[in-house]
XYZ file of C-alpha atoms in Angstrom:
786
model
C 12.361 -18.886 27.049
C 9.559 -20.968 28.461
C 6.529 -21.817 26.381
C 4.433 -19.628 28.644
C 6.542 -16.481 28.238
C 4.583 -13.578 26.684
C 5.454 -12.874 23.067
C 3.398 -9.733 22.468
C 5.676 -6.692 22.630
C 8.935 -8.628 22.164
C 11.487 -7.922 19.433
C 11.671 -11.520 18.277
C 14.022 -12.099 15.350
C 12.194 -12.774 12.102
C 11.653 -16.467 11.476
C 11.645 -16.049 7.691
C 14.925 -14.202 7.376
C 17.193 -17.248 7.358
C 15.835 -18.477 4.045
C 16.014 -15.006 2.542
C 19.574 -14.146 3.554
C 20.822 -17.586 2.515
C 19.157 -17.439 -0.892
C 16.699 -20.207 -0.022
C 13.521 -18.272 -0.722
C 11.218 -19.363 -3.509
C 10.106 -16.516 -5.745
C 7.921 -16.842 -8.831
C 10.919 -16.691 -11.157
C 12.494 -19.599 -9.228
C 9.617 -21.896 -10.161
C 10.388 -24.173 -13.108
C 7.590 -26.450 -14.295
C 7.974 -29.512 -16.541
C 7.978 -28.658 -20.285
C 7.760 -24.978 -19.448
C 7.606 -22.444 -22.283
C 8.381 -18.745 -22.098
C 6.489 -15.581 -22.981
C 7.396 -12.158 -24.289
C 4.994 -9.272 -24.820
C 5.235 -6.866 -27.712
C 4.573 -3.420 -26.290
C 3.548 -0.220 -27.935
C 6.294 2.312 -28.680
C 3.636 5.007 -29.008
C 1.564 6.709 -26.331
C -1.523 6.927 -28.513
C -2.111 5.248 -31.839
C -4.736 3.357 -33.819
C -3.729 -0.172 -34.781
C -4.306 -0.549 -38.521
C -2.842 -4.038 -38.843
C -0.602 -6.535 -37.058
C 1.478 -8.981 -39.105
C 2.649 -11.927 -37.002
C 3.698 -14.252 -39.852
C 7.438 -13.785 -39.440
C 7.240 -14.135 -35.671
C 5.141 -17.279 -35.931
C 7.721 -18.869 -38.230
C 10.692 -17.913 -36.063
C 12.793 -20.624 -34.375
C 11.307 -22.036 -31.184
C 8.004 -20.159 -31.438
C 4.954 -22.093 -30.266
C 2.277 -19.416 -30.695
C 1.656 -15.732 -31.268
C -1.550 -14.153 -29.990
C -3.162 -10.739 -30.442
C -6.457 -9.231 -29.328
C -8.214 -10.953 -32.219
C -7.374 -14.332 -30.677
C -8.688 -13.239 -27.297
C -12.027 -12.064 -28.681
C -14.834 -12.836 -26.281
C -12.949 -12.534 -23.002
C -13.611 -9.612 -20.694
C -11.526 -6.601 -19.859
C -9.619 -6.228 -16.614
C -12.165 -5.166 -13.976
C -12.031 -2.166 -11.677
C -12.810 -2.992 -8.062
C -14.196 0.364 -6.954
C -17.064 2.399 -8.404
C -17.094 6.145 -7.790
C -20.075 8.347 -8.605
C -19.710 11.943 -9.695
C -21.238 14.867 -7.847
C -24.212 14.749 -10.225
C -24.858 11.100 -9.314
C -23.621 9.608 -12.574
C -21.268 6.603 -12.394
C -17.649 7.031 -13.366
C -16.640 6.421 -16.983
C -15.294 2.880 -17.116
C -13.795 2.081 -20.535
C -12.677 -1.478 -21.202
C -9.119 -2.359 -20.188
C -8.301 -5.114 -22.694
C -5.814 -7.861 -21.920
C -4.122 -7.125 -25.263
C -4.722 -3.776 -26.947
C -7.840 -3.696 -29.096
C -7.968 -1.204 -31.951
C -5.799 1.313 -30.135
C -2.741 1.524 -27.924
C -3.099 4.058 -25.139
C 0.289 4.311 -23.459
C 3.890 3.456 -24.163
C 4.253 -0.122 -22.957
C 0.641 -1.111 -23.662
C 0.856 -4.853 -24.553
C -0.604 -5.782 -27.949
C 0.853 -9.216 -28.721
C 1.984 -12.286 -26.804
C 4.726 -14.581 -28.128
C 5.191 -18.038 -26.592
C 8.420 -19.899 -27.370
C 10.735 -22.619 -26.139
C 13.030 -20.064 -24.490
C 12.821 -16.486 -23.268
C 15.498 -15.508 -25.785
C 13.552 -16.973 -28.707
C 10.310 -15.351 -27.540
C 11.964 -11.958 -27.345
C 13.624 -12.347 -30.751
C 10.327 -13.331 -32.336
C 8.448 -10.427 -30.782
C 10.852 -8.091 -32.576
C 9.686 -9.584 -35.895
C 6.040 -8.578 -35.437
C 5.116 -5.737 -37.748
C 2.472 -3.255 -36.612
C 0.972 -0.579 -38.819
C 0.165 2.327 -36.508
C -1.747 5.517 -37.151
C -0.028 7.696 -34.579
C -2.368 10.055 -32.730
C -1.608 13.042 -30.523
C -1.387 11.995 -26.874
C -2.830 13.445 -23.699
C -0.023 13.597 -21.153
C -0.387 16.497 -18.743
C -2.557 15.922 -15.689
C -3.593 19.541 -15.219
C -4.733 20.113 -18.796
C -6.150 16.667 -19.644
C -9.768 17.757 -19.141
C -9.372 20.631 -21.606
C -7.592 18.612 -24.296
C -9.176 18.289 -27.710
C -7.903 14.684 -27.827
C -9.844 11.885 -26.111
C -8.037 8.901 -24.655
C -11.327 6.950 -24.709
C -14.483 7.590 -26.710
C -16.484 6.915 -23.530
C -14.889 9.968 -21.893
C -14.646 12.631 -24.605
C -13.393 15.249 -22.132
C -11.019 12.698 -20.510
C -12.851 13.075 -17.191
C -13.489 9.766 -15.451
C -15.466 11.356 -12.615
C -15.845 14.584 -10.665
C -16.396 13.687 -7.026
C -16.842 15.751 -3.909
C -17.094 15.445 -0.138
C -17.965 17.912 2.606
C -20.295 20.873 2.997
C -19.275 23.385 0.352
C -21.733 26.057 1.503
C -20.480 25.904 5.095
C -16.892 26.141 3.865
C -17.698 29.189 1.729
C -19.398 30.869 4.696
C -16.380 30.184 6.928
C -14.027 31.672 4.350
C -16.129 34.802 4.041
C -15.587 35.541 7.731
C -11.965 34.462 8.009
C -9.283 36.746 9.423
C -6.625 35.090 7.264
C -6.565 32.755 4.248
C -3.526 30.783 3.121
C -3.470 29.514 -0.471
C -1.208 26.818 -1.842
C -0.908 25.094 -5.229
C 1.325 22.127 -5.906
C 1.858 18.895 -7.791
C 2.287 15.639 -5.902
C 4.916 14.016 -8.088
C 4.260 10.777 -9.935
C 6.233 7.791 -8.651
C 7.252 4.385 -10.021
C 7.144 1.633 -7.353
C 10.291 -0.372 -8.244
C 9.958 -3.333 -5.908
C 13.225 -5.265 -5.815
C 11.501 -8.258 -7.467
C 9.873 -7.447 -10.809
C 6.465 -8.861 -11.624
C 6.457 -12.462 -12.822
C 3.987 -15.228 -13.609
C 3.993 -18.925 -14.460
C 0.682 -20.404 -15.646
C -0.159 -24.072 -16.135
C -3.266 -25.818 -17.444
C -4.099 -29.381 -16.402
C -6.321 -31.243 -18.913
C -6.739 -34.049 -16.397
C -8.677 -31.807 -14.000
C -9.595 -29.074 -16.485
C -8.017 -26.573 -14.108
C -5.346 -23.909 -14.029
C -2.554 -23.017 -11.618
C -1.010 -19.556 -11.653
C 2.157 -18.731 -9.750
C 2.338 -14.960 -9.570
C 3.842 -12.020 -7.699
C 0.649 -10.943 -5.955
C -0.254 -9.234 -2.706
C -3.764 -10.737 -2.724
C -4.048 -14.065 -4.544
C -7.728 -14.670 -3.755
C -8.785 -11.335 -5.226
C -6.653 -12.004 -8.293
C -8.314 -15.409 -8.702
C -11.829 -14.034 -8.340
C -11.393 -11.130 -10.744
C -9.454 -13.085 -13.352
C -11.644 -16.176 -13.352
C -15.103 -14.671 -12.991
C -14.776 -11.329 -14.765
C -12.142 -11.821 -17.451
C -11.654 -15.441 -18.480
C -15.105 -16.752 -17.653
C -13.917 -19.942 -15.961
C -15.196 -21.381 -12.665
C -13.306 -19.796 -9.807
C -12.515 -23.157 -8.198
C -10.801 -24.213 -11.418
C -8.105 -21.566 -10.963
C -5.558 -21.942 -8.185
C -3.414 -18.852 -7.567
C -0.173 -19.185 -5.643
C 1.874 -16.198 -4.543
C 5.097 -17.655 -3.137
C 7.786 -15.449 -1.614
C 7.273 -11.950 -2.999
C 10.093 -9.432 -3.064
C 8.233 -6.260 -2.167
C 5.100 -4.759 -3.623
C 4.296 -1.323 -2.142
C 0.835 -1.621 -3.702
C 1.994 -2.348 -7.245
C 1.331 -6.094 -6.867
C -2.253 -5.743 -5.635
C -3.742 -5.510 -9.087
C -4.777 -7.876 -11.845
C -2.500 -7.170 -14.794
C -2.778 -8.131 -18.474
C 0.348 -10.301 -18.499
C -0.606 -13.002 -16.000
C -4.159 -13.041 -17.355
C -2.901 -13.649 -20.891
C -0.628 -16.442 -19.660
C -3.466 -18.301 -17.960
C -5.555 -18.061 -21.139
C -2.663 -19.130 -23.394
C -1.512 -22.045 -21.235
C -4.558 -24.072 -22.301
C -4.090 -23.233 -25.985
C -0.403 -24.095 -25.998
C -0.824 -27.106 -23.741
C 2.257 -26.250 -21.715
C 3.134 -24.082 -18.718
C 4.172 -20.547 -19.715
C 6.527 -18.356 -17.723
C 7.126 -14.618 -17.933
C 9.352 -12.410 -15.826
C 9.378 -8.677 -16.460
C 12.584 -6.965 -17.392
C 13.197 -3.859 -15.345
C 12.445 -1.652 -18.347
C 9.033 -3.349 -18.648
C 8.369 -2.657 -14.974
C 8.990 1.047 -15.480
C 6.566 1.101 -18.422
C 3.788 -1.176 -17.218
C 3.636 -1.428 -13.407
C 0.942 0.801 -11.943
C 2.440 4.150 -10.927
C 1.540 6.210 -7.871
C 0.516 9.735 -6.774
C 0.271 12.320 -9.665
C -2.091 14.932 -8.244
C -2.344 18.607 -9.134
C -3.961 20.498 -6.269
C -5.002 23.914 -5.045
C -5.785 24.232 -1.341
C -7.012 27.091 0.840
C -7.021 27.255 4.635
C -9.168 29.796 6.512
C -8.142 30.868 10.031
C -9.552 33.205 12.645
C -7.614 35.962 14.399
C -6.322 33.519 17.010
C -4.952 31.083 14.478
C -7.774 28.550 14.858
C -8.667 26.681 11.682
C -12.112 27.552 10.331
C -12.269 25.702 7.026
C -10.251 23.909 4.372
C -11.083 23.973 0.661
C -9.354 21.612 -1.763
C -9.536 21.137 -5.518
C -7.548 18.202 -6.932
C -7.036 16.733 -10.372
C -5.893 13.117 -10.154
C -4.343 11.197 -13.039
C -5.796 7.712 -13.635
C -3.491 6.976 -16.561
C -4.723 5.194 -19.680
C -6.977 2.650 -17.944
C -8.636 2.211 -14.574
C -6.424 -0.054 -12.495
C -8.027 -2.377 -9.946
C -8.544 0.095 -7.089
C -7.511 3.364 -8.729
C -10.736 5.377 -8.263
C -10.734 5.087 -4.457
C -7.194 6.411 -4.006
C -7.776 10.163 -4.636
C -11.277 10.006 -3.153
C -12.045 7.637 -0.256
C -8.412 7.258 0.844
C -7.378 10.868 0.238
C -10.132 13.380 0.825
C -11.403 11.645 3.964
C -8.007 12.238 5.616
C -7.950 15.995 5.089
C -8.868 16.723 8.707
C -5.545 15.265 9.798
C -4.937 15.781 13.499
C -6.852 19.053 13.531
C -10.330 20.092 14.659
C -11.176 21.942 11.445
C -14.951 22.482 11.551
C -15.604 22.579 7.801
C -13.849 20.860 4.898
C -14.786 20.489 1.260
C -12.828 18.629 -1.387
C -13.515 18.229 -5.084
C -11.604 15.609 -7.057
C -11.532 15.420 -10.830
C -10.058 12.151 -12.130
C -8.718 12.216 -15.675
C -7.512 9.736 -18.264
C -4.148 10.328 -19.936
C -1.912 8.395 -22.316
C 0.343 7.220 -19.515
C 0.654 4.022 -17.469
C -2.276 3.382 -15.096
C -2.015 4.985 -11.655
C -3.129 3.212 -8.491
C -2.123 2.704 -4.862
C 1.510 3.193 -3.916
C 2.707 2.942 -0.319
C 0.290 5.139 1.604
C -2.217 5.395 -1.263
C -3.982 8.749 -0.918
C -2.896 9.300 2.676
C 0.554 10.720 1.699
C -1.135 13.100 -0.731
C -3.564 14.309 1.955
C -0.861 14.677 4.602
C 1.456 16.548 2.260
C -1.294 18.997 1.359
C -2.331 19.590 4.950
C 1.084 19.790 6.571
C 2.478 22.112 3.908
C -0.445 24.540 4.117
C -0.324 24.553 7.931
C 3.381 25.384 7.788
C 2.747 28.135 5.239
C -0.042 29.579 7.390
C 2.243 29.655 10.424
C 4.890 31.504 8.421
C 2.382 34.013 7.061
C 0.986 34.662 10.543
C 4.396 34.856 12.194
C 3.564 31.924 14.477
C 5.695 29.022 15.587
C 4.496 26.116 13.399
C 4.480 23.855 16.450
C 2.281 26.282 18.334
C -0.162 26.624 15.424
C -0.552 22.864 15.329
C -1.091 22.691 19.091
C -3.850 25.278 18.943
C -5.773 23.136 16.507
C -5.212 19.576 17.743
C -8.186 17.297 18.285
C -8.227 16.544 22.015
C -11.479 14.678 22.685
C -12.332 11.230 21.298
C -14.164 9.721 19.568
C -14.055 12.549 17.043
C -16.214 12.754 13.920
C -14.455 14.664 11.158
C -16.368 16.751 8.591
C -15.183 14.367 5.850
C -16.774 11.153 6.979
C -14.375 9.455 9.405
C -14.653 8.920 13.146
C -11.346 8.695 14.994
C -11.756 6.309 17.921
C -8.704 7.388 19.902
C -5.468 9.369 19.814
C -3.076 11.581 21.773
C -1.404 13.939 19.337
C 0.182 16.103 22.015
C 2.090 13.093 23.350
C 3.742 12.191 20.055
C 4.499 15.855 19.339
C 6.156 16.441 22.703
C 8.216 13.278 22.494
C 9.317 14.063 18.933
C 10.437 17.562 19.945
C 12.443 16.075 22.805
C 14.066 13.355 20.700
C 14.889 15.847 17.926
C 16.518 18.270 20.414
C 14.570 21.174 18.942
C 15.871 23.423 21.718
C 19.381 23.003 20.354
C 18.385 23.810 16.777
C 19.253 27.523 16.900
C 22.860 26.747 17.824
C 23.108 24.170 15.043
C 21.685 26.687 12.570
C 24.314 29.266 13.528
C 27.063 26.678 13.092
C 25.779 25.844 9.604
C 25.652 29.500 8.607
C 29.276 29.911 9.631
C 30.074 27.283 6.995
C 28.013 29.053 4.320
C 25.113 26.593 4.579
C 21.448 27.098 5.369
C 19.855 24.886 8.024
C 16.132 24.415 8.411
C 13.741 22.408 10.547
C 10.411 21.025 9.388
C 7.503 19.302 11.093
C 4.722 16.993 9.996
C 1.900 15.727 12.190
C 0.246 12.945 10.232
C -2.694 10.651 10.714
C -3.411 7.551 8.682
C -6.524 5.461 8.160
C -5.572 1.777 7.946
C -7.478 -1.425 7.317
C -10.235 0.153 5.261
C -13.529 -0.955 6.774
C -16.184 -2.073 7.435
C -17.292 -3.946 4.332
C -20.877 -2.686 4.396
C -19.816 0.964 4.630
C -17.103 0.483 2.000
C -19.699 -1.131 -0.239
C -21.915 1.939 0.003
C -18.860 4.031 -0.922
C -18.244 1.993 -4.062
C -16.170 -1.031 -3.057
C -16.913 -4.049 -5.225
C -15.305 -6.445 -2.751
C -15.446 -7.295 0.932
C -12.741 -5.963 3.223
C -12.668 -8.698 5.846
C -9.887 -11.164 6.529
C -9.910 -14.896 7.151
C -7.854 -17.302 9.252
C -7.751 -20.983 10.020
C -5.911 -22.491 12.982
C -5.148 -26.159 12.641
C -3.974 -27.704 15.918
C -2.122 -30.953 15.355
C -2.338 -33.905 17.811
C 1.015 -32.939 19.361
C -0.164 -29.390 20.095
C 1.736 -27.759 17.254
C -0.253 -25.210 15.245
C -0.431 -24.309 11.572
C -2.044 -20.980 10.770
C -3.571 -20.353 7.342
C -4.062 -16.646 6.762
C -5.624 -14.676 3.939
C -3.085 -11.918 4.535
C 0.019 -12.097 2.383
C 3.561 -11.257 3.412
C 5.908 -9.603 0.959
C 8.411 -8.219 3.427
C 6.278 -7.411 6.476
C 7.385 -10.338 8.654
C 4.017 -12.056 9.059
C 5.584 -15.454 9.694
C 7.027 -13.986 12.860
C 4.369 -11.520 13.992
C 1.409 -13.838 13.444
C 3.304 -16.649 15.181
C 3.864 -14.329 18.159
C 0.133 -13.601 18.331
C -0.792 -17.296 18.298
C 1.976 -18.372 20.677
C 0.946 -15.673 23.118
C -2.754 -16.448 22.856
C -2.336 -20.215 23.251
C 0.638 -20.152 25.619
C 2.829 -22.324 23.393
C 6.358 -21.964 22.055
C 6.934 -19.690 19.073
C 8.688 -22.572 17.321
C 5.465 -24.583 17.525
C 3.611 -22.199 15.206
C 3.889 -22.228 11.416
C 2.284 -19.689 9.107
C 0.915 -20.547 5.652
C -0.240 -17.902 3.209
C -0.455 -17.046 -0.464
C -2.090 -20.204 -1.846
C -5.785 -20.175 -2.739
C -5.690 -23.963 -2.743
C -4.895 -24.015 0.977
C -6.178 -20.802 2.507
C -9.702 -19.559 3.169
C -10.884 -16.722 0.925
C -8.998 -13.673 2.167
C -8.386 -10.155 0.941
C -4.597 -10.004 1.035
C -2.220 -7.323 2.210
C -2.392 -3.589 1.505
C -3.350 -0.447 3.384
C -1.504 -1.453 6.590
C -4.251 -3.964 7.367
C -2.431 -7.220 8.086
C -2.146 -7.175 11.883
C -5.250 -5.131 12.682
C -7.485 -7.151 10.339
C -5.647 -10.392 9.549
C -4.243 -10.652 13.065
C -7.694 -10.096 14.543
C -9.082 -12.965 12.457
C -6.297 -15.150 13.851
C -7.178 -14.096 17.410
C -10.840 -14.955 16.821
C -9.874 -18.416 15.557
C -7.507 -18.911 18.508
C -10.274 -17.985 20.940
C -12.504 -20.619 19.319
C -9.690 -23.148 19.829
C -9.512 -22.242 23.525
C -13.298 -22.441 23.851
C -13.394 -25.964 22.448
C -10.303 -26.889 24.465
C -12.140 -25.915 27.658
C -14.952 -28.326 26.776
C -12.489 -31.162 26.182
C -10.494 -30.302 29.297
C -13.678 -30.279 31.388
C -14.293 -33.915 30.498
C -10.664 -34.879 31.045
C -10.591 -33.138 34.426
C -14.098 -34.249 35.412
C -15.176 -30.683 36.072
C -17.813 -28.292 34.862
C -16.845 -26.308 31.790
C -17.559 -23.083 33.653
C -14.912 -24.051 36.242
C -12.137 -24.587 33.698
C -9.830 -21.654 33.173
C -7.163 -21.259 30.473
C -3.926 -19.336 30.894
C -0.241 -19.738 30.036
C -0.834 -22.790 27.878
C -2.770 -24.836 30.430
C -6.372 -25.632 31.340
C -6.950 -25.554 35.113
C -9.887 -26.251 37.352
C -10.348 -23.091 39.371
C -9.255 -23.406 42.987
C -7.545 -26.789 42.493
C -4.230 -28.168 41.287
C -5.878 -30.191 38.526
C -4.423 -29.167 35.154
C -4.061 -30.309 31.562
C -1.571 -28.749 29.186
C -2.551 -27.447 25.797
C -0.681 -30.351 24.162
C -2.550 -32.903 26.285
C -5.883 -31.423 25.322
C -4.842 -31.331 21.657
C -3.960 -35.030 21.747
C -7.263 -35.849 23.432
C -9.078 -33.974 20.659
C -7.741 -36.517 18.182
C -7.932 -39.515 20.539
C -11.472 -38.917 21.795
C -11.712 -41.593 24.464
C -12.809 -39.335 27.296
C -15.633 -37.153 26.017
C -19.041 -37.799 24.448
C -18.797 -37.713 20.649
C -22.516 -37.090 20.323
C -22.038 -33.590 21.778
C -18.413 -32.795 20.992
C -16.877 -33.723 17.665
C -13.212 -34.792 17.377
C -10.420 -32.544 16.189
C -9.159 -29.087 17.059
C -9.437 -26.905 14.008
C -11.190 -23.540 13.782
C -11.889 -20.870 11.171
C -12.703 -17.218 11.666
C -13.510 -14.176 9.566
C -13.003 -10.655 10.868
C -14.605 -7.565 9.369
C -13.437 -4.430 11.197
C -15.920 -2.003 12.671
C -13.792 0.978 11.642
C -10.429 2.012 10.303
C -7.503 2.145 12.690
C -5.888 5.569 13.014
C -2.150 5.551 13.701
C -0.665 9.013 14.069
C 2.599 10.693 14.865
C 4.967 13.614 14.531
C 8.046 13.733 12.318
C 10.813 16.303 12.626
C 13.354 16.793 9.850
C 16.492 18.906 9.931
C 18.340 19.745 6.722
C 21.357 21.640 5.487
C 21.121 23.260 2.054
C 24.055 24.629 0.084
C 22.623 27.842 -1.436
C 25.314 27.848 -4.139
C 24.442 24.416 -5.534
C 21.004 23.575 -4.142
C 22.286 20.329 -2.666
C 20.292 19.206 0.367
C 21.562 16.945 3.096
C 19.234 15.534 5.753
C 21.171 15.939 8.996
C 18.584 14.603 11.436
C 15.254 12.844 11.139
C 13.040 11.960 14.098
C 9.897 9.846 13.840
C 7.582 9.411 16.810
C 4.531 7.253 16.163
C 1.486 5.934 17.999
C 0.692 2.508 16.553
C -1.459 1.318 19.433
C -0.324 -2.013 20.850
C 2.857 -3.258 19.166
C 3.510 -6.970 18.718
C 7.133 -6.802 17.523
C 8.906 -3.450 18.062
C 11.877 -4.424 15.895
C 9.698 -5.234 12.894
C 7.722 -2.032 13.390
C 10.922 0.018 13.455
C 12.034 -1.669 10.254
C 8.727 -0.833 8.597
C 9.097 2.815 9.620
C 12.668 2.916 8.297
C 11.523 1.601 4.926
C 8.667 4.075 4.709
C 10.963 6.962 5.612
C 13.376 5.985 2.844
C 10.559 5.979 0.298
C 9.085 9.248 1.548
C 12.467 10.958 1.489
C 12.956 9.532 -1.995
C 9.781 11.263 -3.137
C 10.718 14.518 -1.426
C 14.252 14.777 -2.788
C 14.833 12.459 -5.727
C 12.058 10.460 -7.360
C 9.795 11.698 -10.123
C 8.299 10.010 -13.160
C 8.348 12.167 -16.286
C 6.752 11.767 -19.712
C 7.589 14.123 -22.561
C 4.955 15.814 -24.713
C 4.872 12.752 -27.003
C 4.075 10.478 -24.064
C 7.508 8.865 -24.023
C 8.702 7.865 -20.568
C 11.861 9.866 -19.900
C 12.554 8.157 -16.561
C 12.484 4.594 -17.797
C 15.539 3.230 -16.016
C 17.591 3.715 -12.887
C 19.889 5.946 -14.925
C 17.072 8.506 -15.162
C 14.846 7.680 -12.196
C 16.716 8.529 -9.008
C 16.131 6.099 -6.137
C 17.331 6.945 -2.610
C 20.631 5.388 -1.620
C 22.153 4.821 1.793
C 24.161 8.042 1.629
C 20.978 10.052 1.014
C 19.593 9.031 4.404
C 20.594 9.958 7.950
C 20.585 7.750 11.031
C 16.901 7.802 11.896
C 15.663 8.380 15.424
C 12.540 6.237 15.644
C 10.343 5.703 18.665
C 6.893 4.247 19.131
C 5.169 5.795 22.113
C 3.069 3.685 24.448
C 0.073 5.414 23.054
C -3.588 4.823 22.472
C -4.634 1.250 21.594
C -7.271 0.796 18.930
C -10.597 0.420 20.684
C -12.323 -1.958 18.284
C -9.972 -4.836 17.488
C -8.878 -7.521 19.956
C -5.174 -6.721 19.621
C -5.534 -2.963 20.110
C -3.239 -2.693 17.092
C -3.050 -0.011 14.423
C -1.296 -0.155 11.065
C 2.364 0.826 10.764
C 3.655 -0.168 7.324
C 2.948 3.076 5.467
C 3.430 5.720 8.162
C 7.012 6.573 7.237
C 6.064 7.284 3.621
C 3.146 9.471 4.740
C 4.756 11.810 7.250
C 8.218 12.239 5.784
C 7.688 14.174 2.508
C 6.100 17.270 4.103
C 8.601 17.202 6.968
C 11.486 17.280 4.486
C 10.003 20.024 2.287
C 9.010 22.097 5.318
C 12.599 21.891 6.535
C 13.974 22.993 3.156
C 11.581 25.933 2.989
C 12.542 26.896 6.533
C 16.199 26.835 5.527
C 15.673 28.979 2.449
C 12.960 31.355 3.711
C 15.527 34.008 4.709
C 16.559 34.019 1.041
C 13.004 34.764 -0.113
C 11.798 31.221 -0.856
C 8.131 30.579 0.022
C 7.600 27.195 -1.573
C 9.537 24.271 -3.007
C 8.010 21.592 -5.199
C 8.863 17.892 -4.973
C 11.293 16.451 -5.717
C 13.617 19.087 -4.288
C 16.567 18.159 -6.489
C 19.698 20.326 -6.411
C 18.863 21.749 -9.833
C 15.295 22.608 -8.868
C 16.443 24.290 -5.651
C 19.147 26.186 -7.541
C 16.485 27.428 -9.980
C 14.217 28.401 -7.079
C 17.023 30.325 -5.412
C 17.884 32.146 -8.628
C 14.247 33.152 -9.067
C 14.083 34.377 -5.464
C 17.237 36.472 -5.958
C 15.779 38.056 -9.096
């Protein structure tokens, strides 16, 4: 391949994969610092209890122990901050109780850390932690999401009714009026099951204090190191931000759970100065189940009003969202800004109103998990549309078609403006790829074998790259939502890119290199990507919400364009031409209408050997920074079609076919995009069929290991049919790109459940709750038969 060959749109193999598949990656747990000590956290065995006393004498005297700390030792430092402020309908700010680094006075969920042991080895730290004696006054817990607001027990004194906020969006009066004149109303109540992220790499941290520079370095499994540094330094520990360097090396998956500032790494940074040695902690898998931020956990009632022709008139939604015991970093925006604003979906519903009640419970904190509010909105909408079609005797595809948005830009009644889309195109292509016309024959063949076959649809839309910062700020964001990039061109024309985005499986080292190589007309091998180190990279916001290419990639493009602009000035002097006559394409600067040319590498060398241009007007070097703050979200969309077989005797479901057709705008690397969709589909199918986090009435986590928490395996998944249509590029970023990383997890759960309901409807089944385990389906079938 020549250096000038286009890289955008090519399925280039991932540059980073060699080190991963050969075991050469460097994860936080791989980092060993000189004289390193080890940490273990004592965690609460109770969901809710007052701490009467903590006796650490035996632990402190145990072999190898360097220090034991409790909340008393940390007195004076702040609580973990929440990065989003939501106001209730009455204008009052949300209740925001302190989230202590180590439990103060009370423990509020099983796994709540209340003591830190530092020892010479991990084994000695763990043994010593077992010697700490805690005198608890066990209190009744609040566990159930639906009834938390009516409980007589308060998780926090600041919220005596356990309500964090009651928020609303939309015109309630207009919705009520539309319902009063509706020809048909479909009602639907459901729970969106709580999930545990379970990234393949557990959380880990290694903190070091340097007395020579009075500074700290934290190696940590983080999706956004700069945000972690800012929140931890400025709001918790009270140290100058520039005195804390945060490094997120290779990270083995996150799915949202590694966005947040957690107690463990914060405690390690604080303790590293007191102990005078680096301190390392790596979570055991059981700790991850107990303490990583969970996802979903909504209880919802929805109503859809339709006219006599099946046109949507209004949607009314009432949701209770579980926040867990404390407000995690971005928890309040998940069931509000990222959920309710997506309730229009792909449909031109004139009126929508949503009320969200967020509640505290004695469970692990709940925050963003792959999709973050968008899967909850899509599940609600696509299930109620399917139910409405069944009640009206309409083809569910036809009902969707009747209500598609067809003109853009389109302002929804819940605050978003879609810039572009073509929902008919993805629907038609999905129907073709799924061979829907042949479904009836396949259904008959299944019935001959005593099985029930069903087909389900989901037409999703996602809002990615939450933006712009000024609008988000008015909605409660306590941080900017831009991204930063620096392009450093070396004298030989090679390029190092420093990006504020962080890769933890997305393939940024390849995709971003493709963008730069294409923009500058150089070889892919000549581009290196650096990320994850606040000591090297401009202040950036990290990776979440499918923002990396649309936001981080756009910042890179802006910096690359600045490089070209300066290169034209240098080339003009080298070529003795006017700057306006110098054109740049395919890695070369040319004087228009002549054969005079300078390559990108020649111009780069001249930038550092400035013999041929006036230094008083053009400084040496070729290095540019850029920040990019999006003007709007991007809105990827698509149609998913699922086909299942259900054994009515056992309830066992097998996914026979799954088709995903997406519009992601302009695609840089189709292979990486397909891989992202595959991963999202696996997680969405896991939620639909297998995964669910359960606490008992005492607040004990019943699904605290892979023995009890069912993750999808290869034999649970079919061969996916995945296609990205040449659709509708985003209109407001320079790449025309939309997000893709969460789509599979958003569209797949309702498609799967719709297919199961379609299979079992002839047996009297109207609804199936997630996860649709064999036992749950068997129970549903027995109830239908009765």
